């Protein structure tokens, strides 16, 4: 939440310092696809995600005395030890937008060091983990400047709100296990501005799940998420879709509460296919899935039918397949991979074995 007192509180930052956070990626089960027009990254429908564990970004933000005064913000950014110009520009532009409410951003030289746990080219969306890590660093820095204690548990709404403004789905990554973002008639605390945690019954359900990410294709996407969201503004089925997402969320929440795995899986798969169907029938139609995406989906559905196993797929805005399954079925899933998808099984760079995780963790400066 934007704190309206921000601009009145004098910022007396320590002259130099560092903050560091490890923040995970997340996988949406109910998809955010479409924004409210003319609003700063507010979603057109509510979404729900599992917070992942092993796919994460580590980020350290150092501040010190400014050395040059040409730019409103003095920023250096190193990704895996090397300057990364595109990523730096994205963060620079975001910081520029934040300057009126976080004036200290212009008062120090800022150096960011960041890295991902997964290969850069793996085709795994990194903006959720990276932008949530950035939001954590910025909010913690703000609290240091106020000489106040930053506690993620207490301040997650503020961090989530800031992460959302950097990259919509990033707002869900700061919440452990399972996050809900976007107003929903059955969840009174739900908000379009930030993600919220859910009650214990839902967290317990989420904790059971693992996500085996099958990397079908690593090449850059032909249409970015931002372009995809924008195309929803003139999409002929937008209103129906937003209504459906709200309904799917009600069904999913009920299924999670009751431990109804079959209904859960049916809705999750319907959401994934709907996301890509929306792309295919958008005003400018486009395809982000590849032939092998369909082969993998087919293999999952066949195996589920013949072996009667609770294994389901979801997709993000790309060709890679997330295979979701309860952890009790670990052995059966690896047997599936070895038998039905041996090209993945034999090549560990084509999958990432992940699971539902506990949210961001602070990092020590010496780990940088
Ligand atoms: O946060 P963005 O703008 O990268 O959009 C994310 C869109 C999906 O991954 C397809 C769905 C979601 O809810 O994460």
Coordinates of N, CA and C in Angstrom, one line a residue, residues 73-298:
X73 N 18.9 9.4 -11.3 CA 19.2 8.2 -10.5 C 20.6 7.7 -11.0
X74 N 21.4 7.4 -10.0 CA 22.7 6.8 -10.4 C 22.7 5.3 -10.1
X75 N 22.5 4.6 -11.2 CA 22.3 3.1 -11.0 C 23.2 2.3 -11.8
X76 N 23.9 1.3 -11.1 CA 24.6 0.3 -11.9 C 24.0 -1.0 -11.6
X77 N 23.9 -1.9 -12.6 CA 23.2 -3.2 -12.3 C 24.1 -4.3 -12.9
X78 N 24.3 -5.3 -12.1 CA 25.1 -6.5 -12.6 C 24.2 -7.7 -12.5
X79 N 24.0 -8.4 -13.6 CA 23.3 -9.7 -13.6 C 24.4 -10.8 -13.7
X80 N 24.4 -11.7 -12.7 CA 25.4 -12.7 -12.7 C 26.8 -12.2 -13.0
X81 N 27.1 -11.1 -12.3 CA 28.5 -10.5 -12.4 C 28.8 -9.6 -13.6
X82 N 27.8 -9.5 -14.5 CA 28.1 -8.7 -15.7 C 27.0 -7.5 -15.8
X83 N 27.5 -6.4 -16.3 CA 26.5 -5.3 -16.5 C 25.4 -5.8 -17.5
X84 N 24.1 -5.5 -17.1 CA 23.0 -6.0 -17.9 C 22.1 -4.7 -18.3
X85 N 22.3 -4.2 -19.5 CA 21.7 -2.9 -19.9 C 20.2 -2.9 -19.9
X86 N 19.6 -4.0 -20.5 CA 18.2 -3.9 -20.7 C 17.5 -4.0 -19.3
X87 N 18.0 -4.9 -18.5 CA 17.4 -5.0 -17.2 C 17.6 -3.8 -16.3
X88 N 18.8 -3.2 -16.5 CA 19.1 -1.9 -15.8 C 18.1 -0.8 -16.2
X89 N 17.8 -0.8 -17.5 CA 16.9 0.3 -18.0 C 15.5 0.1 -17.4
X90 N 15.1 -1.2 -17.3 CA 13.7 -1.4 -16.8 C 13.6 -1.0 -15.3
X91 N 14.7 -1.3 -14.6 CA 14.7 -0.9 -13.1 C 14.9 0.6 -13.0
X92 N 15.7 1.2 -13.9 CA 15.9 2.6 -13.8 C 14.6 3.4 -14.1
X93 N 13.9 2.9 -15.1 CA 12.6 3.6 -15.4 C 11.6 3.4 -14.3
X94 N 11.6 2.3 -13.6 CA 10.7 2.1 -12.5 C 11.1 3.0 -11.3
X95 N 12.4 3.1 -11.1 CA 12.9 3.9 -10.0 C 12.5 5.4 -10.2
X96 N 12.6 5.8 -11.5 CA 12.3 7.2 -11.9 C 10.8 7.5 -11.5
X97 N 10.0 6.5 -11.8 CA 8.5 6.7 -11.5 C 8.3 6.8 -9.9
X98 N 9.2 6.1 -9.2 CA 9.1 6.1 -7.7 C 9.7 7.3 -7.0
X99 N 10.5 8.0 -7.8 CA 11.3 9.1 -7.2 C 10.4 10.1 -6.3
X100 N 9.3 10.5 -6.8 CA 8.5 11.4 -5.9 C 8.1 10.9 -4.5
X101 N 7.9 9.5 -4.5 CA 7.5 9.0 -3.2 C 8.7 8.4 -2.4
X102 N 9.8 8.1 -3.2 CA 11.0 7.6 -2.5 C 12.2 8.5 -2.9
X103 N 12.2 9.7 -2.4 CA 13.3 10.6 -2.9 C 14.7 10.2 -2.6
X104 N 14.9 9.3 -1.7 CA 16.3 8.8 -1.4 C 16.9 8.1 -2.6
X105 N 16.0 7.6 -3.5 CA 16.5 6.9 -4.7 C 17.4 7.8 -5.5
X106 N 17.2 9.1 -5.4 CA 18.0 10.1 -6.2 C 19.2 10.6 -5.4
X107 N 19.3 10.2 -4.2 CA 20.3 10.9 -3.3 C 21.6 10.0 -3.1
X108 N 21.5 8.8 -3.6 CA 22.7 7.9 -3.4 C 23.1 7.2 -4.8
X109 N 24.3 6.7 -4.8 CA 24.7 5.9 -5.9 C 24.2 4.5 -5.6
X110 N 23.5 3.9 -6.5 CA 22.9 2.5 -6.3 C 23.6 1.5 -7.1
X111 N 24.0 0.4 -6.5 CA 24.5 -0.7 -7.3 C 23.7 -2.0 -6.9
X112 N 23.2 -2.6 -8.0 CA 22.4 -3.8 -7.7 C 23.2 -5.0 -8.3
X113 N 23.3 -6.1 -7.5 CA 23.9 -7.3 -8.0 C 22.8 -8.4 -7.9
X114 N 22.5 -9.1 -9.0 CA 21.4 -10.0 -9.0 C 21.8 -11.3 -9.8
X115 N 21.1 -12.4 -9.4 CA 21.3 -13.7 -10.1 C 20.1 -14.5 -9.9
X116 N 19.9 -15.4 -10.8 CA 18.7 -16.3 -10.7 C 19.2 -17.8 -10.4
X117 N 18.4 -18.5 -9.8 CA 18.7 -19.9 -9.5 C 18.6 -20.8 -10.7
X118 N 17.9 -20.3 -11.8 CA 17.6 -21.1 -13.0 C 18.4 -20.4 -14.1
X119 N 18.7 -21.2 -15.1 CA 19.5 -20.6 -16.2 C 18.7 -19.5 -16.9
X120 N 19.4 -18.4 -17.2 CA 18.7 -17.2 -17.8 C 17.9 -17.6 -19.0
X121 N 18.4 -18.5 -19.8 CA 17.8 -18.9 -21.1 C 16.7 -20.0 -20.9
X122 N 16.4 -20.4 -19.7 CA 15.5 -21.6 -19.6 C 14.1 -21.3 -20.0
X123 N 13.8 -20.0 -20.2 CA 12.4 -19.7 -20.6 C 11.5 -19.7 -19.4
X124 N 12.0 -19.6 -18.3 CA 11.2 -19.5 -17.1 C 11.0 -18.0 -16.7
X125 N 9.8 -17.6 -16.6 CA 9.6 -16.2 -16.3 C 10.3 -15.7 -15.1
X126 N 11.2 -14.8 -15.3 CA 12.0 -14.3 -14.1 C 11.5 -13.0 -13.6
X127 N 10.5 -12.4 -14.2 CA 10.2 -11.0 -13.7 C 9.5 -11.1 -12.4
X128 N 8.7 -12.2 -12.1 CA 8.1 -12.2 -10.8 C 9.1 -12.3 -9.7
X129 N 10.1 -13.2 -9.9 CA 11.1 -13.3 -8.8 C 11.9 -12.0 -8.7
X130 N 12.4 -11.5 -9.9 CA 13.3 -10.4 -9.9 C 12.6 -9.1 -9.3
X131 N 11.3 -8.9 -9.8 CA 10.7 -7.6 -9.4 C 10.2 -7.7 -7.9
X132 N 9.9 -8.9 -7.4 CA 9.5 -9.0 -6.0 C 10.8 -8.8 -5.2
X133 N 11.9 -9.3 -5.6 CA 13.2 -9.1 -4.9 C 13.5 -7.6 -4.9
X134 N 13.3 -6.9 -6.0 CA 13.6 -5.5 -6.0 C 12.7 -4.7 -5.1
X135 N 11.4 -5.1 -5.1 CA 10.4 -4.4 -4.1 C 10.9 -4.6 -2.7
X136 N 11.3 -5.8 -2.4 CA 11.7 -6.1 -1.0 C 12.9 -5.3 -0.6
X137 N 13.9 -5.2 -1.6 CA 15.1 -4.4 -1.3 C 14.7 -2.9 -1.1
X138 N 13.8 -2.4 -2.0 CA 13.5 -1.0 -1.9 C 12.7 -0.6 -0.6
X139 N 11.8 -1.5 -0.3 CA 11.0 -1.2 0.9 C 11.8 -1.3 2.2
X140 N 12.7 -2.4 2.2 CA 13.6 -2.5 3.4 C 14.5 -1.3 3.5
X141 N 15.0 -0.8 2.4 CA 15.9 0.3 2.4 C 15.1 1.5 3.0
X142 N 13.9 1.7 2.5 CA 13.1 2.8 3.0 C 12.9 2.8 4.6
X143 N 12.7 1.6 5.1 CA 12.6 1.4 6.5 C 13.9 1.7 7.2
X144 N 15.0 1.3 6.6 CA 16.3 1.7 7.2 C 16.5 3.2 7.3
X145 N 16.1 3.9 6.2 CA 16.2 5.3 6.2 C 15.4 6.0 7.3
X146 N 14.3 5.3 7.6 CA 13.4 5.9 8.7 C 13.9 5.4 10.1
X147 N 15.0 4.6 10.1 CA 15.5 3.9 11.3 C 14.3 3.1 11.9
X148 N 13.6 2.4 11.1 CA 12.5 1.6 11.6 C 12.8 0.1 11.2
X149 N 12.1 -0.8 11.9 CA 12.4 -2.2 11.7 C 11.5 -2.6 10.5
X150 N 12.1 -3.3 9.5 CA 11.3 -3.9 8.4 C 11.0 -5.4 8.8
X151 N 9.7 -5.7 8.7 CA 9.3 -7.1 9.0 C 8.3 -7.5 7.9
X152 N 8.8 -8.4 7.1 CA 8.0 -8.8 5.9 C 6.6 -9.3 6.3
X153 N 6.5 -10.0 7.3 CA 5.2 -10.5 7.8 C 4.3 -9.4 8.0
X154 N 4.8 -8.3 8.6 CA 3.9 -7.2 8.9 C 3.7 -6.3 7.7
X155 N 4.7 -6.2 6.9 CA 4.7 -5.2 5.8 C 4.5 -5.8 4.4
X156 N 4.0 -7.0 4.3 CA 3.9 -7.7 3.0 C 3.0 -6.9 2.0
X157 N 2.0 -6.3 2.6 CA 1.1 -5.6 1.7 C 1.8 -4.4 0.9
X158 N 2.6 -3.7 1.7 CA 3.4 -2.6 1.1 C 4.3 -3.2 0.0
X159 N 5.0 -4.3 0.4 CA 6.0 -4.8 -0.6 C 5.2 -5.4 -1.8
X160 N 4.1 -6.1 -1.6 CA 3.4 -6.7 -2.7 C 2.8 -5.6 -3.6
X161 N 2.4 -4.5 -3.0 CA 1.9 -3.4 -3.8 C 3.0 -2.8 -4.7
X162 N 4.2 -2.7 -4.1 CA 5.3 -2.1 -4.9 C 5.7 -3.1 -6.0
X163 N 5.8 -4.4 -5.7 CA 6.1 -5.4 -6.6 C 5.1 -5.4 -7.8
X164 N 3.8 -5.3 -7.5 CA 2.8 -5.2 -8.5 C 3.0 -4.1 -9.5
X165 N 3.5 -3.0 -9.0 CA 3.7 -1.8 -9.9 C 4.9 -2.1 -10.8
X166 N 5.8 -2.9 -10.4 CA 7.0 -3.3 -11.2 C 6.6 -4.3 -12.2
X167 N 5.9 -5.3 -11.8 CA 5.4 -6.4 -12.7 C 4.3 -7.1 -12.1
X168 N 3.1 -7.0 -12.6 CA 1.9 -7.5 -12.0 C 2.0 -8.8 -11.2
X169 N 2.3 -9.9 -11.8 CA 2.3 -11.1 -11.1 C 3.4 -11.2 -10.0
X170 N 4.4 -10.3 -10.0 CA 5.4 -10.3 -9.0 C 4.8 -10.1 -7.6
X171 N 3.6 -9.4 -7.5 CA 3.0 -9.1 -6.2 C 2.7 -10.4 -5.5
X172 N 2.5 -11.5 -6.2 CA 2.1 -12.8 -5.5 C 3.3 -13.5 -4.9
X173 N 4.5 -13.2 -5.4 CA 5.7 -13.9 -5.0 C 6.1 -13.7 -3.5
X174 N 5.6 -12.6 -2.9 CA 6.0 -12.2 -1.6 C 5.2 -13.0 -0.5
X175 N 4.1 -13.7 -1.0 CA 3.2 -14.4 -0.1 C 3.6 -15.9 0.0
X176 N 3.8 -16.5 1.1 CA 4.2 -17.9 1.2 C 3.1 -18.8 0.6
X177 N 3.5 -19.9 0.1 CA 2.6 -21.0 -0.4 C 1.6 -20.7 -1.4
X178 N 0.6 -19.9 -1.1 CA -0.5 -19.7 -2.0 C -1.0 -18.2 -1.9
X179 N -1.0 -17.5 -3.0 CA -1.4 -16.1 -2.9 C -2.6 -15.8 -3.8
X180 N -3.4 -14.9 -3.3 CA -4.6 -14.5 -4.1 C -4.4 -13.0 -4.3
X181 N -4.5 -12.6 -5.6 CA -4.4 -11.2 -5.9 C -5.6 -10.8 -6.7
X182 N -6.3 -9.7 -6.3 CA -7.4 -9.2 -7.1 C -8.7 -9.4 -6.3
X183 N -9.6 -8.4 -6.3 CA -10.8 -8.4 -5.6 C -11.7 -9.6 -6.0
X184 N -12.3 -10.2 -5.1 CA -13.2 -11.3 -5.3 C -14.4 -11.3 -4.4
X185 N -15.6 -11.5 -4.9 CA -16.8 -11.3 -4.0 C -16.8 -12.2 -2.8
X186 N -16.2 -13.4 -2.8 CA -16.2 -14.3 -1.7 C -15.1 -14.1 -0.7
X187 N -14.1 -13.2 -1.0 CA -12.9 -13.0 -0.1 C -12.8 -11.6 0.2
X188 N -13.3 -11.2 1.4 CA -13.5 -9.8 1.7 C -12.1 -9.0 1.7
X189 N -11.0 -9.7 2.2 CA -9.8 -8.9 2.3 C -9.0 -8.8 0.9
X190 N -9.5 -9.6 -0.1 CA -8.8 -9.6 -1.4 C -8.8 -8.2 -2.0
X191 N -7.7 -7.8 -2.6 CA -7.5 -6.5 -3.1 C -6.8 -6.5 -4.5
X192 N -7.2 -5.5 -5.3 CA -6.5 -5.4 -6.6 C -5.1 -4.9 -6.5
X193 N -4.8 -4.3 -5.4 CA -3.5 -3.6 -5.2 C -2.4 -4.5 -4.7
X194 N -2.7 -5.6 -4.0 CA -1.6 -6.4 -3.5 C -2.2 -7.8 -3.3
X195 N -1.3 -8.8 -3.2 CA -1.7 -10.2 -3.0 C -1.8 -10.4 -1.5
X196 N -2.7 -11.4 -1.2 CA -2.9 -11.8 0.3 C -2.7 -13.3 0.5
X197 N -2.3 -13.6 1.7 CA -2.2 -15.1 2.0 C -3.6 -15.6 2.2
X198 N -3.8 -16.9 2.2 CA -5.1 -17.6 2.5 C -5.0 -18.3 3.8
X199 N -6.2 -18.7 4.3 CA -6.3 -19.4 5.5 C -5.5 -20.8 5.5
X200 N -5.3 -21.3 6.7 CA -4.5 -22.5 6.8 C -5.0 -23.7 6.0
X201 N -6.2 -23.9 5.8 CA -6.7 -25.1 5.0 C -6.2 -25.0 3.6
X202 N -6.1 -23.8 3.0 CA -5.6 -23.6 1.7 C -4.1 -23.8 1.6
X203 N -3.5 -23.3 2.6 CA -2.0 -23.4 2.7 C -1.6 -24.8 2.8
X204 N -2.3 -25.6 3.7 CA -2.0 -27.0 3.8 C -2.2 -27.7 2.5
X205 N -3.3 -27.4 1.8 CA -3.5 -28.0 0.5 C -2.3 -27.7 -0.4
X206 N -1.9 -26.4 -0.5 CA -0.9 -26.0 -1.4 C 0.4 -26.7 -1.1
X207 N 0.7 -26.9 0.2 CA 2.0 -27.5 0.6 C 2.2 -28.9 0.1
X208 N 1.2 -29.5 -0.3 CA 1.3 -30.9 -0.8 C 1.9 -31.0 -2.2
X209 N 1.9 -29.8 -2.9 CA 2.1 -29.9 -4.4 C 3.6 -29.7 -4.8
X210 N 3.9 -30.4 -5.9 CA 5.2 -30.1 -6.5 C 5.0 -29.7 -7.9
X211 N 5.9 -29.0 -8.5 CA 5.8 -28.5 -9.9 C 7.1 -28.9 -10.7
X212 N 6.9 -29.8 -11.6 CA 8.0 -30.2 -12.4 C 7.9 -29.3 -13.7
X213 N 8.8 -28.4 -13.9 CA 8.7 -27.5 -15.0 C 9.5 -28.1 -16.2
X214 N 8.7 -28.4 -17.3 CA 9.3 -29.1 -18.4 C 9.6 -28.0 -19.5
X215 N 10.9 -27.9 -19.8 CA 11.3 -26.8 -20.7 C 11.2 -27.2 -22.2
X216 N 10.2 -26.8 -22.8 CA 9.9 -27.2 -24.2 C 10.8 -26.3 -25.1
X217 N 10.8 -25.0 -24.8 CA 11.5 -24.1 -25.7 C 12.1 -22.9 -24.9
X218 N 13.3 -22.5 -25.3 CA 14.0 -21.5 -24.5 C 14.1 -20.2 -25.3
X219 N 13.6 -20.1 -26.5 CA 13.8 -18.9 -27.3 C 12.9 -17.8 -26.8
X220 N 13.3 -16.5 -27.0 CA 12.5 -15.4 -26.5 C 11.1 -15.4 -27.1
X221 N 10.1 -15.0 -26.4 CA 8.7 -15.0 -26.8 C 8.5 -14.0 -27.9
X222 N 7.6 -14.3 -28.9 CA 7.3 -13.4 -30.0 C 6.5 -12.2 -29.5
X223 N 5.7 -12.5 -28.5 CA 4.8 -11.4 -27.9 C 5.0 -11.4 -26.4
X224 N 5.4 -10.2 -25.8 CA 5.6 -10.2 -24.4 C 4.4 -10.2 -23.6
X225 N 4.5 -10.4 -22.3 CA 3.3 -10.4 -21.4 C 2.6 -9.0 -21.5
X226 N 3.4 -7.9 -21.5 CA 2.8 -6.6 -21.6 C 1.9 -6.5 -22.9
X227 N 2.5 -6.9 -24.0 CA 1.7 -6.9 -25.2 C 0.4 -7.7 -25.1
X228 N 0.6 -8.9 -24.5 CA -0.6 -9.8 -24.3 C -1.7 -9.2 -23.5
X229 N -1.3 -8.5 -22.4 CA -2.3 -7.9 -21.5 C -3.0 -6.8 -22.3
X230 N -2.2 -6.0 -23.1 CA -2.7 -4.9 -23.9 C -3.8 -5.4 -24.9
X231 N -3.5 -6.5 -25.5 CA -4.4 -7.1 -26.5 C -5.7 -7.4 -25.9
X232 N -5.8 -7.7 -24.6 CA -7.0 -8.0 -24.0 C -8.0 -6.8 -23.9
X233 N -7.4 -5.6 -24.1 CA -8.3 -4.4 -24.0 C -9.3 -4.4 -25.1
X234 N -9.0 -5.0 -26.3 CA -9.9 -5.0 -27.4 C -10.3 -6.4 -27.8
X235 N -10.2 -7.3 -26.8 CA -10.5 -8.7 -27.1 C -12.0 -8.9 -27.1
X236 N -12.5 -9.6 -28.1 CA -14.0 -9.8 -28.1 C -14.5 -10.6 -27.0
X237 N -13.7 -11.5 -26.3 CA -14.2 -12.3 -25.2 C -13.8 -11.8 -23.9
X238 N -13.3 -10.6 -23.8 CA -12.7 -10.1 -22.5 C -13.6 -10.2 -21.4
X239 N -14.8 -9.6 -21.5 CA -15.8 -9.6 -20.4 C -16.2 -11.0 -19.9
X240 N -16.4 -11.9 -20.9 CA -16.7 -13.3 -20.5 C -15.6 -13.9 -19.8
X241 N -14.4 -13.7 -20.2 CA -13.2 -14.2 -19.6 C -13.0 -13.7 -18.2
X242 N -13.2 -12.5 -17.9 CA -13.0 -11.9 -16.6 C -14.0 -12.5 -15.6
X243 N -15.2 -12.7 -16.1 CA -16.3 -13.3 -15.3 C -15.9 -14.8 -15.0
X244 N -15.4 -15.5 -16.1 CA -15.1 -16.9 -15.9 C -14.0 -17.0 -14.9
X245 N -13.0 -16.1 -14.9 CA -11.9 -16.3 -13.9 C -12.4 -16.1 -12.5
X246 N -13.3 -15.2 -12.3 CA -13.9 -15.0 -10.9 C -14.6 -16.3 -10.5
X247 N -15.4 -16.9 -11.5 CA -16.1 -18.2 -11.2 C -15.1 -19.3 -10.9
X248 N -14.1 -19.4 -11.8 CA -13.1 -20.5 -11.6 C -12.4 -20.4 -10.3
X249 N -12.2 -19.1 -9.8 CA -11.5 -19.0 -8.5 C -12.4 -19.5 -7.4
X250 N -13.7 -19.2 -7.5 CA -14.6 -19.7 -6.5 C -14.6 -21.3 -6.4
X251 N -14.6 -21.9 -7.6 CA -14.6 -23.3 -7.7 C -13.3 -23.9 -7.1
X252 N -12.2 -23.2 -7.5 CA -10.9 -23.7 -7.1 C -10.7 -23.6 -5.6
X253 N -11.2 -22.5 -5.0 CA -11.0 -22.3 -3.6 C -11.8 -23.4 -2.8
X254 N -13.0 -23.6 -3.3 CA -13.9 -24.7 -2.6 C -13.2 -26.0 -2.7
X255 N -12.6 -26.3 -3.9 CA -11.9 -27.6 -4.1 C -10.7 -27.7 -3.2
X256 N -10.0 -26.6 -3.1 CA -8.8 -26.7 -2.2 C -9.2 -26.9 -0.7
X257 N -10.2 -26.2 -0.3 CA -10.7 -26.3 1.1 C -11.2 -27.7 1.4
X258 N -11.8 -28.4 0.4 CA -12.4 -29.7 0.6 C -11.4 -30.8 0.2
X259 N -10.2 -30.4 -0.3 CA -9.2 -31.4 -0.7 C -9.7 -32.2 -1.9
X260 N -10.5 -31.5 -2.8 CA -11.0 -32.2 -4.0 C -10.0 -32.0 -5.1
X261 N -9.1 -32.9 -5.2 CA -8.0 -32.8 -6.2 C -8.5 -32.9 -7.6
X262 N -9.5 -33.6 -7.9 CA -9.9 -33.8 -9.3 C -10.5 -32.5 -9.8
X263 N -11.3 -31.8 -9.0 CA -11.9 -30.5 -9.4 C -10.8 -29.5 -9.5
X264 N -9.9 -29.5 -8.6 CA -8.7 -28.6 -8.6 C -8.0 -28.7 -9.9
X265 N -7.7 -30.0 -10.3 CA -6.9 -30.2 -11.5 C -7.7 -29.8 -12.8
X266 N -9.0 -30.1 -12.8 CA -9.8 -29.7 -13.9 C -9.8 -28.2 -14.2
X267 N -10.0 -27.4 -13.1 CA -10.0 -26.0 -13.2 C -8.6 -25.5 -13.6
X268 N -7.6 -26.0 -13.0 CA -6.2 -25.6 -13.4 C -5.9 -25.8 -14.9
X269 N -6.3 -26.9 -15.4 CA -6.0 -27.2 -16.8 C -6.9 -26.3 -17.7
X270 N -8.2 -26.1 -17.3 CA -9.1 -25.2 -18.0 C -8.5 -23.8 -18.1
X271 N -7.9 -23.3 -17.0 CA -7.3 -22.0 -17.0 C -6.1 -21.9 -18.0
X272 N -5.3 -22.9 -18.0 CA -4.1 -22.9 -18.8 C -4.5 -22.8 -20.3
X273 N -5.5 -23.7 -20.6 CA -5.9 -23.7 -22.0 C -6.7 -22.5 -22.4
X274 N -7.4 -21.9 -21.5 CA -8.1 -20.7 -21.8 C -7.2 -19.5 -22.1
X275 N -6.1 -19.5 -21.3 CA -5.1 -18.4 -21.5 C -4.6 -18.5 -22.9
X276 N -4.2 -19.7 -23.4 CA -3.7 -19.8 -24.7 C -4.7 -19.6 -25.8
X277 N -6.0 -20.1 -25.5 CA -7.1 -19.9 -26.4 C -7.3 -18.4 -26.6
X278 N -7.2 -17.6 -25.5 CA -7.4 -16.1 -25.6 C -6.3 -15.5 -26.6
X279 N -5.1 -16.1 -26.5 CA -4.1 -15.5 -27.4 C -4.4 -15.9 -28.9
X280 N -4.9 -17.1 -29.1 CA -5.2 -17.6 -30.4 C -6.4 -16.8 -31.1
X281 N -7.3 -16.3 -30.3 CA -8.4 -15.6 -30.9 C -8.4 -14.1 -30.5
X282 N -7.2 -13.6 -30.2 CA -7.1 -12.2 -29.9 C -7.2 -11.4 -31.2
X283 N -7.5 -10.1 -31.1 CA -7.6 -9.2 -32.3 C -6.4 -9.4 -33.3
X284 N -5.2 -9.5 -32.7 CA -4.1 -9.9 -33.5 C -3.7 -11.3 -33.0
X285 N -4.2 -12.4 -33.7 CA -4.0 -13.7 -33.1 C -2.5 -14.1 -33.1
X286 N -2.1 -14.8 -32.0 CA -0.7 -15.3 -31.9 C -0.7 -16.6 -31.1
X287 N 0.4 -17.3 -31.3 CA 0.6 -18.6 -30.7 C 1.9 -18.6 -29.9
X288 N 1.8 -19.0 -28.6 CA 3.1 -19.1 -27.8 C 3.4 -20.5 -27.5
X289 N 2.5 -21.4 -27.7 CA 2.8 -22.8 -27.5 C 3.5 -23.4 -28.7
X290 N 4.2 -24.5 -28.6 CA 4.9 -25.2 -29.7 C 4.3 -26.6 -29.8
X291 N 4.6 -27.3 -30.9 CA 4.1 -28.6 -31.1 C 4.4 -29.5 -29.9
X292 N 5.6 -29.4 -29.4 CA 6.0 -30.2 -28.2 C 5.2 -29.9 -27.0
X293 N 4.7 -28.7 -26.9 CA 3.8 -28.4 -25.7 C 2.6 -29.3 -25.7
X294 N 2.0 -29.5 -26.9 CA 0.8 -30.3 -27.0 C 1.2 -31.8 -26.8
X295 N 2.4 -32.2 -27.3 CA 2.8 -33.6 -27.0 C 2.9 -33.9 -25.5
X296 N 3.5 -32.9 -24.8 CA 3.7 -33.1 -23.3 C 2.3 -33.1 -22.6
X297 N 1.4 -32.2 -23.0 CA 0.1 -32.2 -22.5 C -0.6 -33.5 -22.7
X298 N -0.5 -34.0 -23.9 CA -1.1 -35.3 -24.3 C -0.6 -36.4 -23.5

